[in-house]
JSON list of C-alpha atoms in Angstrom, two decimals:
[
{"chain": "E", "resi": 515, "resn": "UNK", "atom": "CA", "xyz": [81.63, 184.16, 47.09]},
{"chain": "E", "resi": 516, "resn": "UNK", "atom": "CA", "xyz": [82.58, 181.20, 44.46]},
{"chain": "E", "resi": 517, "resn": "UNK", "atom": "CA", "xyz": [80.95, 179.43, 42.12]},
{"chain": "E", "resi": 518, "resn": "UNK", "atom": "CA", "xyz": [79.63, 175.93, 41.75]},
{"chain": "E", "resi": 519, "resn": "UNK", "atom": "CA", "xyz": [78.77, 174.20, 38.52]},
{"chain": "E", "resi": 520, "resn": "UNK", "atom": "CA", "xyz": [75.44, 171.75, 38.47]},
{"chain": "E", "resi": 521, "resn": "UNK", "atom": "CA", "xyz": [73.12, 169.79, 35.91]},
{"chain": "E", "resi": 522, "resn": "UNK", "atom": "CA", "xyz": [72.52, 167.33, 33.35]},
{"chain": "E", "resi": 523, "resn": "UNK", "atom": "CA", "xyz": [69.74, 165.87, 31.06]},
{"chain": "E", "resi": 524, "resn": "UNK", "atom": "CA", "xyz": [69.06, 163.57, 27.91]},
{"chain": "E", "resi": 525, "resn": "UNK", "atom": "CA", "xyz": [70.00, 165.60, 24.29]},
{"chain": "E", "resi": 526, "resn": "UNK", "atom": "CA", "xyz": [66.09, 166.31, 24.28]},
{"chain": "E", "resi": 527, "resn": "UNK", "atom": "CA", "xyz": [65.49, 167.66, 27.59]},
{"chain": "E", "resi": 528, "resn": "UNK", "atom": "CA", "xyz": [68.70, 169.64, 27.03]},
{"chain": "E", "resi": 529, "resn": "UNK", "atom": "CA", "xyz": [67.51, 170.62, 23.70]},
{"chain": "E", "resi": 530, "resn": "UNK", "atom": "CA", "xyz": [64.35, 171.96, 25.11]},
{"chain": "E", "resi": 531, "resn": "UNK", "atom": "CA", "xyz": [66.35, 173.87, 28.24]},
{"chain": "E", "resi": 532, "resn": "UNK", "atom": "CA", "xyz": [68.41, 175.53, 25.50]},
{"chain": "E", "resi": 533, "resn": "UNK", "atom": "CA", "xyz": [65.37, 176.50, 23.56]},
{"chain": "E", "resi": 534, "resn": "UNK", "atom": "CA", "xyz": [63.24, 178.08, 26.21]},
{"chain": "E", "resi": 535, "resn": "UNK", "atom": "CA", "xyz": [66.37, 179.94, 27.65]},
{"chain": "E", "resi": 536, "resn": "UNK", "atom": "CA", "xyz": [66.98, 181.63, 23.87]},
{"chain": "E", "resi": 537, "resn": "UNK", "atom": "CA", "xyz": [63.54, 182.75, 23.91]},
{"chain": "E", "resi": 538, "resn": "UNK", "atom": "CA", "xyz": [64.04, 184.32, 27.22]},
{"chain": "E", "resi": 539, "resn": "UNK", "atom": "CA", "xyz": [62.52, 182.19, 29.62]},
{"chain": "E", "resi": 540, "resn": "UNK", "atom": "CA", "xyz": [63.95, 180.38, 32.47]},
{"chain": "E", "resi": 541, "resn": "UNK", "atom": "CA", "xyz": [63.43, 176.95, 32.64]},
{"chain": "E", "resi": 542, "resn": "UNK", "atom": "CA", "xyz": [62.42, 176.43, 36.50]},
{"chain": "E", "resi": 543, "resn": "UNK", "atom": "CA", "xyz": [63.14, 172.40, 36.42]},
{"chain": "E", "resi": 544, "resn": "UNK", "atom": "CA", "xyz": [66.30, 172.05, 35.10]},
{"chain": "E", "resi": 545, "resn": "UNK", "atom": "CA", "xyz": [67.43, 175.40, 37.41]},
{"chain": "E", "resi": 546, "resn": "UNK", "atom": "CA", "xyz": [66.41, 173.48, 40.47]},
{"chain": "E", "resi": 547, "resn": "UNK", "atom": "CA", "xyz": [67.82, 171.05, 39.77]},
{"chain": "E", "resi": 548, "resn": "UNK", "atom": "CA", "xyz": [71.23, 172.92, 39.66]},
{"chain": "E", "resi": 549, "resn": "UNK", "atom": "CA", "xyz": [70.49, 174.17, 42.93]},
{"chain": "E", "resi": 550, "resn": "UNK", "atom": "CA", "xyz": [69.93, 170.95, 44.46]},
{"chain": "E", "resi": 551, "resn": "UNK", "atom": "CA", "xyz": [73.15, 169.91, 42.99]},
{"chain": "E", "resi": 552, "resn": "UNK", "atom": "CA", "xyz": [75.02, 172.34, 44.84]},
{"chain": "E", "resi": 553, "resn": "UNK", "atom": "CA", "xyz": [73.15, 171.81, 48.15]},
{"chain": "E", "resi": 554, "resn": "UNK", "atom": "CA", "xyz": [74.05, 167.79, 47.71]},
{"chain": "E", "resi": 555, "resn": "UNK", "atom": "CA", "xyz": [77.94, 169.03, 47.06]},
{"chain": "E", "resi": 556, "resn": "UNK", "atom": "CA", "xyz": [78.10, 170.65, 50.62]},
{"chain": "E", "resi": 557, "resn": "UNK", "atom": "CA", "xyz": [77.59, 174.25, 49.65]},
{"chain": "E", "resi": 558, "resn": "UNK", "atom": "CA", "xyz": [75.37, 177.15, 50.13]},
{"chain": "E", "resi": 559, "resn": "UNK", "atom": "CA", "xyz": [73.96, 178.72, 47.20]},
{"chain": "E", "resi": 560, "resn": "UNK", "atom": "CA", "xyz": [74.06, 182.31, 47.34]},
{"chain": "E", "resi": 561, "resn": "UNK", "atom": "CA", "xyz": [71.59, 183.16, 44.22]},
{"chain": "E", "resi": 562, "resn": "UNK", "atom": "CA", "xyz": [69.93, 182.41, 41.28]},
{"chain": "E", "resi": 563, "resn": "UNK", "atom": "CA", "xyz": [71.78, 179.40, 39.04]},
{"chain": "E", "resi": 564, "resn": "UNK", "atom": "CA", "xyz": [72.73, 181.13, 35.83]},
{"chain": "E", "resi": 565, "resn": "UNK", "atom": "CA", "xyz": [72.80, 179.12, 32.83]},
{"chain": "E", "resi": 566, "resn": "UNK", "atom": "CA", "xyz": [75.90, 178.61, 30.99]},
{"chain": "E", "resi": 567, "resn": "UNK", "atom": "CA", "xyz": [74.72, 176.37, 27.52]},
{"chain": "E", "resi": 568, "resn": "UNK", "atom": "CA", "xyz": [75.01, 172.52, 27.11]},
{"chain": "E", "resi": 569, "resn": "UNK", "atom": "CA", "xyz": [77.53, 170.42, 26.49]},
{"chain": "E", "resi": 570, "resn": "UNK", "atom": "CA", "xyz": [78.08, 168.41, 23.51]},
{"chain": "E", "resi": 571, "resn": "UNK", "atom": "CA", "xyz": [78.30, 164.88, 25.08]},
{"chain": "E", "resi": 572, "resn": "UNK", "atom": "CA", "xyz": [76.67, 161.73, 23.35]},
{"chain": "E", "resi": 573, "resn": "UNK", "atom": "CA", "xyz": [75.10, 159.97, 25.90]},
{"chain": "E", "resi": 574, "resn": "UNK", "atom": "CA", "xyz": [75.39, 162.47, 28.77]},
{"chain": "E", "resi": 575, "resn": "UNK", "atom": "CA", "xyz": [74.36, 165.77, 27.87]},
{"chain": "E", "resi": 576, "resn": "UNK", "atom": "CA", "xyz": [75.31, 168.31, 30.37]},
{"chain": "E", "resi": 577, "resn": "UNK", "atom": "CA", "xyz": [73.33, 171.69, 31.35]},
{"chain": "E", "resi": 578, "resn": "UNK", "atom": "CA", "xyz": [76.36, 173.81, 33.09]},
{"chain": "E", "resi": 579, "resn": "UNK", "atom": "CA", "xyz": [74.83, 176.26, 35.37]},
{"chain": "E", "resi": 580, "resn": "UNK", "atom": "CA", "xyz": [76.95, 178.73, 37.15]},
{"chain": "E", "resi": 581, "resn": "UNK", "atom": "CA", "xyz": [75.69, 179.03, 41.03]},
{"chain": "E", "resi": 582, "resn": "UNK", "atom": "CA", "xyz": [77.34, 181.92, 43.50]},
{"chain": "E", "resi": 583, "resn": "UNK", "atom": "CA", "xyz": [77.93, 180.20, 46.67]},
{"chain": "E", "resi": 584, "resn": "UNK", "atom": "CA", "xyz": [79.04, 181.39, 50.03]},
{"chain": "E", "resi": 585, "resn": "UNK", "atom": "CA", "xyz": [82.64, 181.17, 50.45]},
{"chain": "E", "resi": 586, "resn": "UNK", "atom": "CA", "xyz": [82.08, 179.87, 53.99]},
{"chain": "E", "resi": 587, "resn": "UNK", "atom": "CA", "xyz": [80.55, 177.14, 53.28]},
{"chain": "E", "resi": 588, "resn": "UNK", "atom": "CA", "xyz": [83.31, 175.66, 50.72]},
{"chain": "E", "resi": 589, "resn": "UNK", "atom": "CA", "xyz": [85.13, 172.47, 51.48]}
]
């Protein structure tokens, strides 16, 4: 298996993702997002996106997500 990386937001939504992940929670938007990510790339995902942190960007904030794929199914 590999990994795929998927996600982004506005600084607020990504401030929010960060917060309810630190309180132990799994934000369910902003990880489906992630997986739809790696569907539109070509690839299979082969669990549960695992998130990474955010970015620090200014205008594009970024929420990496680490996604196991199948190997078989990378370009």
């Amino acid at each position: 298996m590999r990994r795929a990386r998927g996600g982004s937001a506005r600084s607020h939504t990504a401030r929010r993702v960060l917060q309810t992940h630190r309180e132990g929670s799994v934000h369910h938007e902003s990880r489906e997002a992630a997986r739809e990510q790696v569907w539109r790339q070509g690839r299979t995902p082969a669990g549960d996106p695992v998130f990474v942190g955010i970015t620090d960007g200014r205008r594009n904030v970024q929420l990496p997500y680490d996604v196991e794929v199948y190997s078989d199914t990378v370009p």
